[in-house]
């Protein structure tokens, strides 16, 4: 059985921790590896290595840092299939879905290739007599990332390229449920020429996370996961003086107006609701058709498609959806479906009890379609994070907008319509960070930034894109005067440039 270790200072190490955690193949339920869990001392060792590497890496010209990113881009593109197989083996998502994850990660690497331009400051000459003013963005030092199970390669690659291109060094704490992808990401960076110690990987649980949050030499922490954990990380990290960006949960709605192309809307809901078994923070989990006729037609179109979902392991090239991540997740999702039924939701398609021949011990769920849900139901209030699509019928467009704006989460949303006026109004009024118009999963491209509103994010900065430059650097502004034969004498008033 494979044993997965930390990577500190460029070298694999089991560290001093005595605990290990099993790693399973979700399709079979079989244990395929175990992973060492870091002690607080192991985290300190990783931070010490990152700190030792910082001075040299920060003083490396941005153009040379960019060359590492260019090489990484080529390596990641050439080894995309290998990365996708590694993702699928421990997460369970289909191979094509895993390849899509690699592609979105690659886009951030490509953006980081432009770091010499992105770090350029501003300069103003003669702001006063013989006085010039210029600004610079400088790296923070050692920064850390705590990443989730659902995108074990993409989310680390949303953080690491931007952080280290800016001149920081990095300690990554990935999910212990599918840890192999993080080690592979490290190896890709090493193959691209990244010096030892600039990127370190420590596997672990809450002990490792707390050690990172409390360590005095960690300057910033980036997190993606559930809202309760995001709130905890933000509170503890900021209390110890760190910058924190903590991206949390979601309840993403898709509003379907009566004029929408319902075939297009139904297809969009299938991919956005059931892709990656619904284990996406940008998954659409609530369809909001406006008007009874629109709702009836939409459910009529969705039901046979949900029943016909092709479910299978990542090794099946025809599979459209794989298993969920753990047995505990499977049980939890089934309990939420039952709760919804008890509270009055109509179970149109029931995915509970799904079994796949030859994979009876896997963590399988069929696609589930719920109708007639209401805002007070548990299945509406909570993030399910599974293959469950709920239909909440709205009487009017304004009611649909109010539903979304009243929800505690504000990660992503979408509107399907042919009406440009409605689309413009929706984009302006909706209190959500990422909005799609006839686009079901509005994840921004790498040169824009990803981030929600309300309880979907804690901290001022989104992830990747221009926001990442601001998060991973400090602004320094320098005002200088080189007088030539000028002696102004002492100045006792507040300085001005008049």
XYZ file of C-alpha atoms in Angstrom, residues 23 46 70 72 74 128 142 162 175 196 199 222 244 253-254 256 264 300 302 315 324 392 400 421 439 445 478:
27
model
C -7.028 7.223 1.841
C 8.138 23.389 7.002
C 6.528 29.202 -18.181
C 5.535 24.753 -15.251
C 4.603 23.325 -20.417
C 6.989 68.883 -5.476
C 6.034 32.847 4.150
C 0.402 33.680 -7.741
C -7.066 17.738 2.231
C 13.906 23.631 -2.676
C 7.086 25.206 -1.801
C -5.579 31.373 1.981
C -6.584 35.828 5.638
C -29.382 29.591 -7.652
C -30.190 29.566 -11.351
C -35.095 30.603 -15.428
C -30.608 25.041 -22.986
C -40.713 17.656 -17.195
C -35.156 17.523 -16.177
C -12.107 4.455 -15.645
C -19.057 11.147 -3.619
C -37.970 26.339 -5.880
C -36.625 35.194 -7.447
C -33.087 44.398 -19.840
C -23.763 30.742 -18.241
C -11.202 33.416 -16.166
C 8.531 56.044 -1.680
